[in-house]
mmCIF file of C-alpha atoms in Angstrom:
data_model
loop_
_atom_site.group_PDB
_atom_site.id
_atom_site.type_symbol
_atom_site.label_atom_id
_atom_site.label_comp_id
_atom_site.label_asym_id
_atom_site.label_seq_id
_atom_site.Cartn_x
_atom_site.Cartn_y
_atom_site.Cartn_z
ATOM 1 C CA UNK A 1 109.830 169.852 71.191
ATOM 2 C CA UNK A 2 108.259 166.691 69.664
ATOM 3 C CA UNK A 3 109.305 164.640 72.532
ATOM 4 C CA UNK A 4 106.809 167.136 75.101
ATOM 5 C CA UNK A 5 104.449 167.287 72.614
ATOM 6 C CA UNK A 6 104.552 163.131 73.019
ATOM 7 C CA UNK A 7 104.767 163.305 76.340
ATOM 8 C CA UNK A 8 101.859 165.833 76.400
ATOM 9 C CA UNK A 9 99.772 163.420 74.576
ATOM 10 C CA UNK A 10 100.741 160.551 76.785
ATOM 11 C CA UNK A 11 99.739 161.842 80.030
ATOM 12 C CA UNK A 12 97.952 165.106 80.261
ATOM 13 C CA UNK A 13 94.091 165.650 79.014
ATOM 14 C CA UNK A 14 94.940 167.612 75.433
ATOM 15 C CA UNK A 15 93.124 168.355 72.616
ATOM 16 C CA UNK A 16 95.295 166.034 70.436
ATOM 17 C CA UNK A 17 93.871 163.074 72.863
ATOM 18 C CA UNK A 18 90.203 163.694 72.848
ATOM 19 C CA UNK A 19 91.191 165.698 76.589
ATOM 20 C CA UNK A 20 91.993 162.051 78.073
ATOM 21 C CA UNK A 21 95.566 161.071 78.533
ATOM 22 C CA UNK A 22 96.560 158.800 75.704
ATOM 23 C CA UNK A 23 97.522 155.904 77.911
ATOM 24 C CA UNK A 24 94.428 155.690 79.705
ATOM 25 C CA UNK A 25 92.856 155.095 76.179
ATOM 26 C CA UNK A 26 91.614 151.483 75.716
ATOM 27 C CA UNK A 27 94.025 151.284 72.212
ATOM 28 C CA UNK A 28 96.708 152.194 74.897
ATOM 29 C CA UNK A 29 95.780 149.695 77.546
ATOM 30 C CA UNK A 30 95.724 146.640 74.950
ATOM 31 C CA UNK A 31 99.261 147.583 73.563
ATOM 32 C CA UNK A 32 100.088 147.329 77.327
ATOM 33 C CA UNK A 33 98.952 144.464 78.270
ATOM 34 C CA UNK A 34 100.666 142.789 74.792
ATOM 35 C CA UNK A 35 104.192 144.159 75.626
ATOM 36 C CA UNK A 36 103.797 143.157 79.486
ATOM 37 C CA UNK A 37 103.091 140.058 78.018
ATOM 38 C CA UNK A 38 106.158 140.129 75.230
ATOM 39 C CA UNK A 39 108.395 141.558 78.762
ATOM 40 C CA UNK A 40 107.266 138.363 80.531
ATOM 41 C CA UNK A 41 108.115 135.681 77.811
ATOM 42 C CA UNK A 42 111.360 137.414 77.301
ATOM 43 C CA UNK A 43 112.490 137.780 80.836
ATOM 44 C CA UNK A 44 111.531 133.886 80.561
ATOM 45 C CA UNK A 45 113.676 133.533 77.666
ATOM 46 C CA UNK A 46 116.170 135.361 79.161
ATOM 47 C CA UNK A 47 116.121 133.601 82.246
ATOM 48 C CA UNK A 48 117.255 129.938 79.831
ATOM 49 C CA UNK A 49 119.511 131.739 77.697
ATOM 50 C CA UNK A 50 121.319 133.728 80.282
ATOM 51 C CA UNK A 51 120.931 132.282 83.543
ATOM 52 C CA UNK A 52 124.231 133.919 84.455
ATOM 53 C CA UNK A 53 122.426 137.286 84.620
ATOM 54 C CA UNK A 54 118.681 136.543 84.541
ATOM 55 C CA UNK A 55 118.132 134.092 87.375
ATOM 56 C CA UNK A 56 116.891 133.277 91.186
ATOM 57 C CA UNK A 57 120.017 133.802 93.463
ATOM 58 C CA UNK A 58 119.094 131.765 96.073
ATOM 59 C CA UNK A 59 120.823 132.227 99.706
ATOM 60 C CA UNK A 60 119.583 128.998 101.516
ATOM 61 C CA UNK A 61 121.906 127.046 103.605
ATOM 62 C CA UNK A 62 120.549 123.783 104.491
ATOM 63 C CA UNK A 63 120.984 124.566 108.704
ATOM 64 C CA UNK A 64 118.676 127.602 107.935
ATOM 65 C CA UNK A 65 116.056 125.036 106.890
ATOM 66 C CA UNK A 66 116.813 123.151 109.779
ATOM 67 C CA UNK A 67 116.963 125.774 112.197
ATOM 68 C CA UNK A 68 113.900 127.340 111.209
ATOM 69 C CA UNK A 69 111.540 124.058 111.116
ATOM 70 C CA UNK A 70 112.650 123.105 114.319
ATOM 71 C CA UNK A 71 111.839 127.377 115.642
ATOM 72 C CA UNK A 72 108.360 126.344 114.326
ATOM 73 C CA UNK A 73 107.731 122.969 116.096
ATOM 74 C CA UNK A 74 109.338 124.436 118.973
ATOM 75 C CA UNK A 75 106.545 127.367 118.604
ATOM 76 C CA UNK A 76 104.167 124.349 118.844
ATOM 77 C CA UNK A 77 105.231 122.925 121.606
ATOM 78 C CA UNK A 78 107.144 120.041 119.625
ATOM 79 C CA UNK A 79 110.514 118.062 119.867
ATOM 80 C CA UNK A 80 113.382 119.645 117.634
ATOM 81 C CA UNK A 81 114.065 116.702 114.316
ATOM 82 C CA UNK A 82 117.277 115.752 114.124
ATOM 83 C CA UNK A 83 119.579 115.673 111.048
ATOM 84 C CA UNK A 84 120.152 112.608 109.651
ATOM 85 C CA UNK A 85 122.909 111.814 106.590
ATOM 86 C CA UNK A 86 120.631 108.978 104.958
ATOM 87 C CA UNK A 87 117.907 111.319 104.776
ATOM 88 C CA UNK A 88 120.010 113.736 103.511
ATOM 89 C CA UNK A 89 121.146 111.654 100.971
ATOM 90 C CA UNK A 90 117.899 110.810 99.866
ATOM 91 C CA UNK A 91 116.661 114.417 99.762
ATOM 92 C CA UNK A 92 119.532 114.861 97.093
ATOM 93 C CA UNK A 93 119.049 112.327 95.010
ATOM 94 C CA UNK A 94 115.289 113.011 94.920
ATOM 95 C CA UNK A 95 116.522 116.631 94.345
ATOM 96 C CA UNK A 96 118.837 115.398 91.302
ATOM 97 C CA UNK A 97 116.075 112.861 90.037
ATOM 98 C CA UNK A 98 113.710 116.049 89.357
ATOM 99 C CA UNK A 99 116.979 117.596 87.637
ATOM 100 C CA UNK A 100 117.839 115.178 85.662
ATOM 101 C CA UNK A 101 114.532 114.178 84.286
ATOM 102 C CA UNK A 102 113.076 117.334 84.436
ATOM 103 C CA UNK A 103 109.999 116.939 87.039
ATOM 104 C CA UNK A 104 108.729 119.206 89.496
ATOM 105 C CA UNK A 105 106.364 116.522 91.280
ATOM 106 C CA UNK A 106 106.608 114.391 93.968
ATOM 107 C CA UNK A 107 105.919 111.198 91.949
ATOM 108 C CA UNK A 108 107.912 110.718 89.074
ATOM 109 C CA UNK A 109 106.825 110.872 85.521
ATOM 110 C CA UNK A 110 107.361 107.148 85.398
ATOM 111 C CA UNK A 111 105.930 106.787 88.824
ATOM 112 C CA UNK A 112 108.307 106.142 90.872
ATOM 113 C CA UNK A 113 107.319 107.364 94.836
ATOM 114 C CA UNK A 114 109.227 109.690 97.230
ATOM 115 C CA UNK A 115 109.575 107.044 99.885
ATOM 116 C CA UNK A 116 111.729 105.027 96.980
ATOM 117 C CA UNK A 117 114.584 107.402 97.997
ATOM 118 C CA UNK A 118 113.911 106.975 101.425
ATOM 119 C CA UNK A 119 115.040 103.470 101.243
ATOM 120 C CA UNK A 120 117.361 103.610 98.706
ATOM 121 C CA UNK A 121 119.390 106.033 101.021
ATOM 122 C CA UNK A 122 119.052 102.853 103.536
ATOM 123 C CA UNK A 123 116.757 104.541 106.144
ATOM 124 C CA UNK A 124 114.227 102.090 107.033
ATOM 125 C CA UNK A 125 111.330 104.450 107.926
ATOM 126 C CA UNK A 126 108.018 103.643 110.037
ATOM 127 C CA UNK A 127 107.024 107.155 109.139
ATOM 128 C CA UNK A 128 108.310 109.150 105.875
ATOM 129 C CA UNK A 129 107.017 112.776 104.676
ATOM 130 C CA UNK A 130 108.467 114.959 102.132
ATOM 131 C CA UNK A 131 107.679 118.799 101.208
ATOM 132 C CA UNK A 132 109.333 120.436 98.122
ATOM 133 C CA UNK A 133 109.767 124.086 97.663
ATOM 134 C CA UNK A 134 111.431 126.455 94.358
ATOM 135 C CA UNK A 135 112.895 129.038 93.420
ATOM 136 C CA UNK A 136 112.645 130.639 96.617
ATOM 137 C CA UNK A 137 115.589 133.612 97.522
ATOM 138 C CA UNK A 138 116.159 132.645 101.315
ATOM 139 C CA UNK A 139 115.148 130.081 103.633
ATOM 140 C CA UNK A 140 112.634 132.078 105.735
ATOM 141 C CA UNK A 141 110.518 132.319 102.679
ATOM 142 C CA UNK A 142 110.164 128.698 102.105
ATOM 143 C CA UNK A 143 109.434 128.027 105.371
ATOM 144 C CA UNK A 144 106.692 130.329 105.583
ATOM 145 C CA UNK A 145 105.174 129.031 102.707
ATOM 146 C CA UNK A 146 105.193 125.580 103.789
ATOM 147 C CA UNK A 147 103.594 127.012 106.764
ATOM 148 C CA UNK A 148 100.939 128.616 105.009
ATOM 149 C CA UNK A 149 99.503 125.442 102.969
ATOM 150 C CA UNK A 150 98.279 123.276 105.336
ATOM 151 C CA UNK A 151 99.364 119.935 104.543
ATOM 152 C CA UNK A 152 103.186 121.463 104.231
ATOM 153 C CA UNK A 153 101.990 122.496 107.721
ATOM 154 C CA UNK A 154 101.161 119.098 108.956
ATOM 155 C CA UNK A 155 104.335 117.342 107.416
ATOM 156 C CA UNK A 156 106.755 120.444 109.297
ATOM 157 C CA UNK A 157 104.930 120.165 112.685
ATOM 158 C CA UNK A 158 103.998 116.429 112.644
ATOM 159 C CA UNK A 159 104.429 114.639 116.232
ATOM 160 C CA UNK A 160 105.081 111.888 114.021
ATOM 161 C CA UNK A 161 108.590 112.829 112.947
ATOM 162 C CA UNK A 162 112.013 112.272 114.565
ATOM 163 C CA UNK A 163 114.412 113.607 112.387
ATOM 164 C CA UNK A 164 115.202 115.130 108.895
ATOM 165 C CA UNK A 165 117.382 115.274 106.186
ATOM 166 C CA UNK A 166 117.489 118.529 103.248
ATOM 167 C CA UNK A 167 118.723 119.146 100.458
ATOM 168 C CA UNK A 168 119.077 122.339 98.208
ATOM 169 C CA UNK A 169 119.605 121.681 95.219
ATOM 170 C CA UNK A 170 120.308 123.934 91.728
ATOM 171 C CA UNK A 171 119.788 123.611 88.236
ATOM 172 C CA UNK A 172 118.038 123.484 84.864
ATOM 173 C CA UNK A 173 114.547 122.901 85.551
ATOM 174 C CA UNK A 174 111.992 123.190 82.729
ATOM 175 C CA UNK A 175 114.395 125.550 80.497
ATOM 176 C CA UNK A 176 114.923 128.054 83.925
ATOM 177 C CA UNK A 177 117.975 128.137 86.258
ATOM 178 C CA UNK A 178 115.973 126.845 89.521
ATOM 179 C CA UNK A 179 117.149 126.274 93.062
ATOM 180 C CA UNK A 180 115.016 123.281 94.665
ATOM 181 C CA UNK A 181 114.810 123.157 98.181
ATOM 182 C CA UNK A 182 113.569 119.262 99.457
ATOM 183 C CA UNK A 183 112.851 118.506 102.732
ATOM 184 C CA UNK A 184 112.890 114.417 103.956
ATOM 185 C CA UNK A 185 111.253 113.852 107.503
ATOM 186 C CA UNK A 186 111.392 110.272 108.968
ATOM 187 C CA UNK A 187 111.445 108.285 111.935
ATOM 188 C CA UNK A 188 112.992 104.835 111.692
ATOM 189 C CA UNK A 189 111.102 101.698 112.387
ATOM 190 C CA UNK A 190 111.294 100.494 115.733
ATOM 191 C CA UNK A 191 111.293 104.241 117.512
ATOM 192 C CA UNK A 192 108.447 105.180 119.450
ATOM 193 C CA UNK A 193 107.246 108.527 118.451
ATOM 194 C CA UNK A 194 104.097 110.499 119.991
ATOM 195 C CA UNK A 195 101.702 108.935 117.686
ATOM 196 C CA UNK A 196 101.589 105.147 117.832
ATOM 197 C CA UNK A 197 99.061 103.852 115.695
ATOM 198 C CA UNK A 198 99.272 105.311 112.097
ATOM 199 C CA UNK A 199 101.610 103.736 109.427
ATOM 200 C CA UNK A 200 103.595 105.937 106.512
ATOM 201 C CA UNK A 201 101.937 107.780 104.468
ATOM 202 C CA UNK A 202 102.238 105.511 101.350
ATOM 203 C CA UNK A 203 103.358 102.219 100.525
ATOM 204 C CA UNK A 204 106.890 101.882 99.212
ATOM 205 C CA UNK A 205 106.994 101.048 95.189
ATOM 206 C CA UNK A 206 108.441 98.032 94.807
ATOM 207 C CA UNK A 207 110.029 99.549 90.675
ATOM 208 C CA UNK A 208 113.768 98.955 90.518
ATOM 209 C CA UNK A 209 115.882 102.177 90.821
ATOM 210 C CA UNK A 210 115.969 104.156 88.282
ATOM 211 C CA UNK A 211 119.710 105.494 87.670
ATOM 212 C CA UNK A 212 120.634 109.021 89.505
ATOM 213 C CA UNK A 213 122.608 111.050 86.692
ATOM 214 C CA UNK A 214 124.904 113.310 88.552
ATOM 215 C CA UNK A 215 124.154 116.658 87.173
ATOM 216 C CA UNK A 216 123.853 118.610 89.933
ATOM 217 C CA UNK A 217 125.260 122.157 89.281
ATOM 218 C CA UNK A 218 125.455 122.706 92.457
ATOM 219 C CA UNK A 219 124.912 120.969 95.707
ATOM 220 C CA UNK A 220 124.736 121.886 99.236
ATOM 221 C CA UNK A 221 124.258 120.069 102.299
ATOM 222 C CA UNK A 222 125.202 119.929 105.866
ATOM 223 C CA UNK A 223 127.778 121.753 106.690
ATOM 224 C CA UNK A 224 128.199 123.799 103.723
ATOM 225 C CA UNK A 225 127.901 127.896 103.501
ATOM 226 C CA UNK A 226 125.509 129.947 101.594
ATOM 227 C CA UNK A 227 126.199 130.802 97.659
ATOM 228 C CA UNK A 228 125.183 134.254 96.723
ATOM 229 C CA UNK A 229 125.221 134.909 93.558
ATOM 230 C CA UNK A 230 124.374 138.619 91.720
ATOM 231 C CA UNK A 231 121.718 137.923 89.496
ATOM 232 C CA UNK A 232 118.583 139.601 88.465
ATOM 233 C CA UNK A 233 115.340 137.446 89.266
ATOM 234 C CA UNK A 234 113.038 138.093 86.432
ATOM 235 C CA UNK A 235 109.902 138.042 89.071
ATOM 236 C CA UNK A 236 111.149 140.700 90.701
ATOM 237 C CA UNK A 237 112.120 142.726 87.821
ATOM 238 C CA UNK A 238 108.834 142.209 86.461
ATOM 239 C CA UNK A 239 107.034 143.071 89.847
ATOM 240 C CA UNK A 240 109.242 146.635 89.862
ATOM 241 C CA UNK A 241 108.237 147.041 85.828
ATOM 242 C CA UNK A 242 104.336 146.217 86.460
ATOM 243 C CA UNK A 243 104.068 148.094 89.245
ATOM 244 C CA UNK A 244 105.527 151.643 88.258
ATOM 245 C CA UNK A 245 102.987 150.668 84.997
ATOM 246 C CA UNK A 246 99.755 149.989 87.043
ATOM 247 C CA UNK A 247 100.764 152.915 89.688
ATOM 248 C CA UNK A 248 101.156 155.504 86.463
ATOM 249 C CA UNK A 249 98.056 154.071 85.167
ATOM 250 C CA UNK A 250 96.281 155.134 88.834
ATOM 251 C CA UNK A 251 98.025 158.523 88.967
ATOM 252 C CA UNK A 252 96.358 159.262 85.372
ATOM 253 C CA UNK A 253 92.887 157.889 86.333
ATOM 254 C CA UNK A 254 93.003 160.227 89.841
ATOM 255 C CA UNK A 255 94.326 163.086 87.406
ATOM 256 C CA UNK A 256 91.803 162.439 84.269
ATOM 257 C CA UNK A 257 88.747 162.239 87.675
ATOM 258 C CA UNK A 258 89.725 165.548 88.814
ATOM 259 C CA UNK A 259 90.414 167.406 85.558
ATOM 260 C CA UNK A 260 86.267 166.073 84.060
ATOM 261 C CA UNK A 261 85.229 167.263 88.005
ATOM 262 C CA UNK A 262 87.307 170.851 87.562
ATOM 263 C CA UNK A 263 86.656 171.628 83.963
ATOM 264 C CA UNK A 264 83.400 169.845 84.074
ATOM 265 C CA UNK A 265 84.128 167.965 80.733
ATOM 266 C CA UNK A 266 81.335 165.806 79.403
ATOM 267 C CA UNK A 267 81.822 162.614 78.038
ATOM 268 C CA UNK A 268 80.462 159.312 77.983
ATOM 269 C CA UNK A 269 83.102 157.072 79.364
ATOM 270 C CA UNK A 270 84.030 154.670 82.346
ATOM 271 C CA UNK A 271 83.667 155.327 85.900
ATOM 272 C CA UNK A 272 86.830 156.314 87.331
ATOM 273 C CA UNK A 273 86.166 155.215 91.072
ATOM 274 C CA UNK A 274 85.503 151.777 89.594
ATOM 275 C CA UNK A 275 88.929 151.822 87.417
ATOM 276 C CA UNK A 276 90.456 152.829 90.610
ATOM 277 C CA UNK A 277 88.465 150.015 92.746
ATOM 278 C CA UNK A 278 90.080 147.382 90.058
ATOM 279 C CA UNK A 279 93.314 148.719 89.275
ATOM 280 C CA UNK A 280 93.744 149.146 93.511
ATOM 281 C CA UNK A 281 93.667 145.012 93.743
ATOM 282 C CA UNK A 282 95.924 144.248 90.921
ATOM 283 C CA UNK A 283 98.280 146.661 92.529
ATOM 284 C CA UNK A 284 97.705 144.888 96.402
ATOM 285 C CA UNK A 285 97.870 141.800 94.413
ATOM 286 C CA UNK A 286 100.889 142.835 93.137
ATOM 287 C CA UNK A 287 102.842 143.968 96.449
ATOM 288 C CA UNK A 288 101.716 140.464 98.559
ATOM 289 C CA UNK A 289 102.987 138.524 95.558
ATOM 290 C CA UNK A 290 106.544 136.775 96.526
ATOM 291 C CA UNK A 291 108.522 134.290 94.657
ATOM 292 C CA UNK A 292 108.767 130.663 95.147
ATOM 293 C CA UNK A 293 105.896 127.425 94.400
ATOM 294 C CA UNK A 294 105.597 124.909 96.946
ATOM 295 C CA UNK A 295 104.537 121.326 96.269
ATOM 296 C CA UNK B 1 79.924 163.936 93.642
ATOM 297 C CA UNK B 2 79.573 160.985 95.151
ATOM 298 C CA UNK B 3 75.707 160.333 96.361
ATOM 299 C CA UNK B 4 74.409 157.645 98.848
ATOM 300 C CA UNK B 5 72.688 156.246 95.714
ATOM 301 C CA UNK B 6 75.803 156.056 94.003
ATOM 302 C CA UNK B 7 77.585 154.299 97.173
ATOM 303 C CA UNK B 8 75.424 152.026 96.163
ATOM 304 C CA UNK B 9 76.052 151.095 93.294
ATOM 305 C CA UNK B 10 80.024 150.996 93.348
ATOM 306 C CA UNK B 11 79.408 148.959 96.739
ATOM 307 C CA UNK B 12 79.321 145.334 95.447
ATOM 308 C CA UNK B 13 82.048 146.201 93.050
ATOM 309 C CA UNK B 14 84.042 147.001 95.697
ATOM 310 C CA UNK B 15 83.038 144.404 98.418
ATOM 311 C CA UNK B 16 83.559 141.528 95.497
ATOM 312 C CA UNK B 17 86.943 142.772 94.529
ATOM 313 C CA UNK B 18 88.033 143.547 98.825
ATOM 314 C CA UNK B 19 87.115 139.469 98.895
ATOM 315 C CA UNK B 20 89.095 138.502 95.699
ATOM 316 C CA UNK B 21 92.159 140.061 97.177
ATOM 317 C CA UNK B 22 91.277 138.664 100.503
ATOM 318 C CA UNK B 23 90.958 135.158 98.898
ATOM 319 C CA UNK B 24 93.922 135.770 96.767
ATOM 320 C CA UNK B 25 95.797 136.273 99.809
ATOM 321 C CA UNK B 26 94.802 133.152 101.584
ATOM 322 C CA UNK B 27 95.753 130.730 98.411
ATOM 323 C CA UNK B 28 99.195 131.961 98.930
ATOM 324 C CA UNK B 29 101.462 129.526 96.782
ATOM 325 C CA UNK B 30 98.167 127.752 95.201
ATOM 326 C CA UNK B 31 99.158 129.266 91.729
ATOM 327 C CA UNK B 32 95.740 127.957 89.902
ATOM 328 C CA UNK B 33 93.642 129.335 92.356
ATOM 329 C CA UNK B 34 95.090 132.516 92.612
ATOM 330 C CA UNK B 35 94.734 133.097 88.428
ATOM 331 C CA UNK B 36 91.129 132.137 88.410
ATOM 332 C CA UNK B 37 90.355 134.082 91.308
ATOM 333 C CA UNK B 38 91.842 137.453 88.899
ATOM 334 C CA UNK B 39 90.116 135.634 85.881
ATOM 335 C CA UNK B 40 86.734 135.856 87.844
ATOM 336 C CA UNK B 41 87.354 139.387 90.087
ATOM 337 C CA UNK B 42 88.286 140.732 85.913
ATOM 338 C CA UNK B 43 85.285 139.208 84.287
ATOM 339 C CA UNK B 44 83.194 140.204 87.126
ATOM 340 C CA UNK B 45 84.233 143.862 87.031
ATOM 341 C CA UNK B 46 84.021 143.963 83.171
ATOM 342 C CA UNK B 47 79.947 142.949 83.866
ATOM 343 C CA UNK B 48 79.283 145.206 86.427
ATOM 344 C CA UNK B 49 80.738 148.083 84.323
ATOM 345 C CA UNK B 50 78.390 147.385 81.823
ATOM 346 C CA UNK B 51 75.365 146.226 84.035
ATOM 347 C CA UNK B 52 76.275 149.829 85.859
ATOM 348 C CA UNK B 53 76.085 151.861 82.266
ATOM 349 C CA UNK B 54 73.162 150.171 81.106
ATOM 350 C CA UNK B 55 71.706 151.167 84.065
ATOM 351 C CA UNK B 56 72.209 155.094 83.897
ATOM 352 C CA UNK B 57 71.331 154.569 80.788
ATOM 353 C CA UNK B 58 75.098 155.531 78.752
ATOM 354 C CA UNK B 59 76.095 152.333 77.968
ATOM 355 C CA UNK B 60 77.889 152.783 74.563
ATOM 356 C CA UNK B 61 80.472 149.957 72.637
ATOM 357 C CA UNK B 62 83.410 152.136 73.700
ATOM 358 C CA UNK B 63 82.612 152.395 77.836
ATOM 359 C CA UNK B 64 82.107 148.493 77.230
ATOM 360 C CA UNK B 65 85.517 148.110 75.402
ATOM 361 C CA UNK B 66 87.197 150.384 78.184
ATOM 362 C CA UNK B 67 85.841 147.941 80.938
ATOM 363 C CA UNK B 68 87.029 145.065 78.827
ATOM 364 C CA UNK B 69 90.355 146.433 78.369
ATOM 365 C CA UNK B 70 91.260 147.451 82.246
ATOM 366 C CA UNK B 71 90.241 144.171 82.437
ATOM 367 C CA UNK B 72 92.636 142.263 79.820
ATOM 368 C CA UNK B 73 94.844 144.340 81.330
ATOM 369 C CA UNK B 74 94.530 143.186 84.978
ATOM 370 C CA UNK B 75 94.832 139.896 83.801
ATOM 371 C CA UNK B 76 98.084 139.955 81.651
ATOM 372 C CA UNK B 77 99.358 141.880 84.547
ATOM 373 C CA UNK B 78 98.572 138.763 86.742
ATOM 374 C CA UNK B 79 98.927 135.788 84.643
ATOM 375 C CA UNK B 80 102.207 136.915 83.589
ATOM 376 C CA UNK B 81 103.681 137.692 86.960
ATOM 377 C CA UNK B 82 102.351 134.569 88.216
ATOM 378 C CA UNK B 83 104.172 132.703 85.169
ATOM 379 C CA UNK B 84 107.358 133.594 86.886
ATOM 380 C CA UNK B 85 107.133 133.219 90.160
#
């Protein structure tokens, strides 16, 4: 009987709630935001201390990657890249680097460049690009969200490019179980490509190399299959939780509008179309909202 | 009853925040942008609740601490899922 007189409280216009339902109160809204706030630093927490359970499975095989850049340049009326093994050597020891020192960048914290793995792989580029991409679930994401920047855009459908080299890489990264996707293009000096005239993109550091530590987890590259892993990703179950919240919430606010209009109640308060208005865009905000960071 | 007068009123509310999300969705992947962009659409909505009140002439502290709070909320909402993606 308590428990529907709690509920009662919660959600319907009462007496015992000033005839608005409790969790459309602004009291209520502040605890909200607090414990969606408390979820999302556990589910973080959770993520380091469990990554067994609270993780990104990813399900990205490097000829996905490959297959799919090459769909795009095709769709641009480009030559397909070629693998190459230096460049995918150098993806994964770029790919380790940002493991073992724990960097997502694509200078290192003691500056050493991209193209520094380029070379120390032994490919001897005239052209050299690199995107990186994280914690991404499959490789059709990425891709699309390399697409979507525009200088990942101009790297993946660069005339400039012959081939390519990836790497997918997974580990500790910043405290969270992360999969790293990185993606080498290059075009070795002495091949003519369709652009003649420009030079790479940077000049190559002349630091010596710093030491690789091999603490890759786990490590895939040509050839290998897809690991799939059954894991909860903490975005999504924090999408799922903070949607059913901010969907309730609009339920109540449509409810509490039509209860003041049918029992013309009068009280000074908020307008509900503009709660509705706001609380619409954090919820389409919410649904577009996919996992992953590019760099 | 909604009014041509009120129309509006609620209409820059809801142009601004139909350009946020638009904006929002166009810095896909630009993290930074995409918070300030809710940090602004919130702040803007908490002033044109109050701008809005004062105007019909009902503005009281607890209609401005309702605004304010729809609008922490929005934000946490955001900034949170955006610190896991």
């Amino acid at each position: 009987m308590q428990f529907i007189a709690t509920l009662k409280h919660l959600f319907i216009p009462h007496h015992t709630n000033n005839q608005k339902a409790k969790l459309l109160h602004s009291s209520s809204l502040m605890v909200l935001s607090l414990l969606l706030i408390l979820f999302q630093f556990g589910l973080k927490l959770g993520s380091g201390v469990m990554p067994q359970i609270l993780g990104y499975a990813a399900n990205i095989s490097v000829e996905e990657v490959v297959r799919l850049t090459n769909e795009k340049r095709a769709e641009n009326g480009l030559s397909p890249l070629s693998m190459n093994q230096q460049l995918v050597s150098g993806a994964t020891a770029k790919g380790a680097d940002m493991l073992a020192r724990d960097y997502w960048a694509h200078v290192a914290p003691d500056g050493t460049q991209p193209w520094k793995f380029f070379t120390d792989a032994g490919y001897k580029y005239r052209y050299a690009g690199e995107n990186l991409a994280r914690d991404f679930t499959n490789a059709g994401s990425a891709v699309e969200a390399w697409m979507a920047s525009p200088s990942h855009r101009e790297n993946l459908l660069s005339s400039k490019y012959s081939e390519i080299g990836i790497a997918v890489v997974e580990g500790d990264l910043a405290g969270a179980d992360t999969t790293v996707i990185v993606q080498f293009f290059g075009t070795k000096q002495g091949v003519a490509t369709g652009v003649q005239t420009a030079s790479a993109k940077t000049a190559v550091a002349e630091a010596p190399a710093p030491e690789v530590k091999p603490v890759l987890q786990y490590e895939k590259t040509a050839g290998d299959l897809t690991a799939v892993t059954a894991r909860i990703s903490p975005f999504s179950l924090f999408k799922g939780v903070s949607m059913g919240i901010v969907e309730l919430l609009i339920v109540l606010v449509i409810a509490d509008a039509l209860y003041v209009s049918i029992k013309g109640v009068s009280r000074v308060a908020g307008r509900s179309f503009a709660h509705l208005s706001f609380m619409g865009m954090i919820l389409a905000i919410l649904l577009i909202l996919k996992s992953g960071q590019i760099l | 009853m909604f009014t041509k007068k009120h129309w509006l009123h609620y209409l820059p509310l809801f142009v601004f925040l139909s350009i946020g999300f638009v904006i929002f969705w166009y810095f896909s992947y630009n993290r930074l942008v995409q918070f300030y962009l809710v940090l602004v659409a919130s702040i803007y909505y908490f002033c044109w609740g109050v701008v809005h009140h004062w105007i019909h002439k009902d503005l009281t502290i607890e209609v401005a601490i309702e605004y304010f709070a729809y609008a922490v909320f929005g934000i946490s909402v955001v900034f949170s899922i955006l610190n896991l993606v």
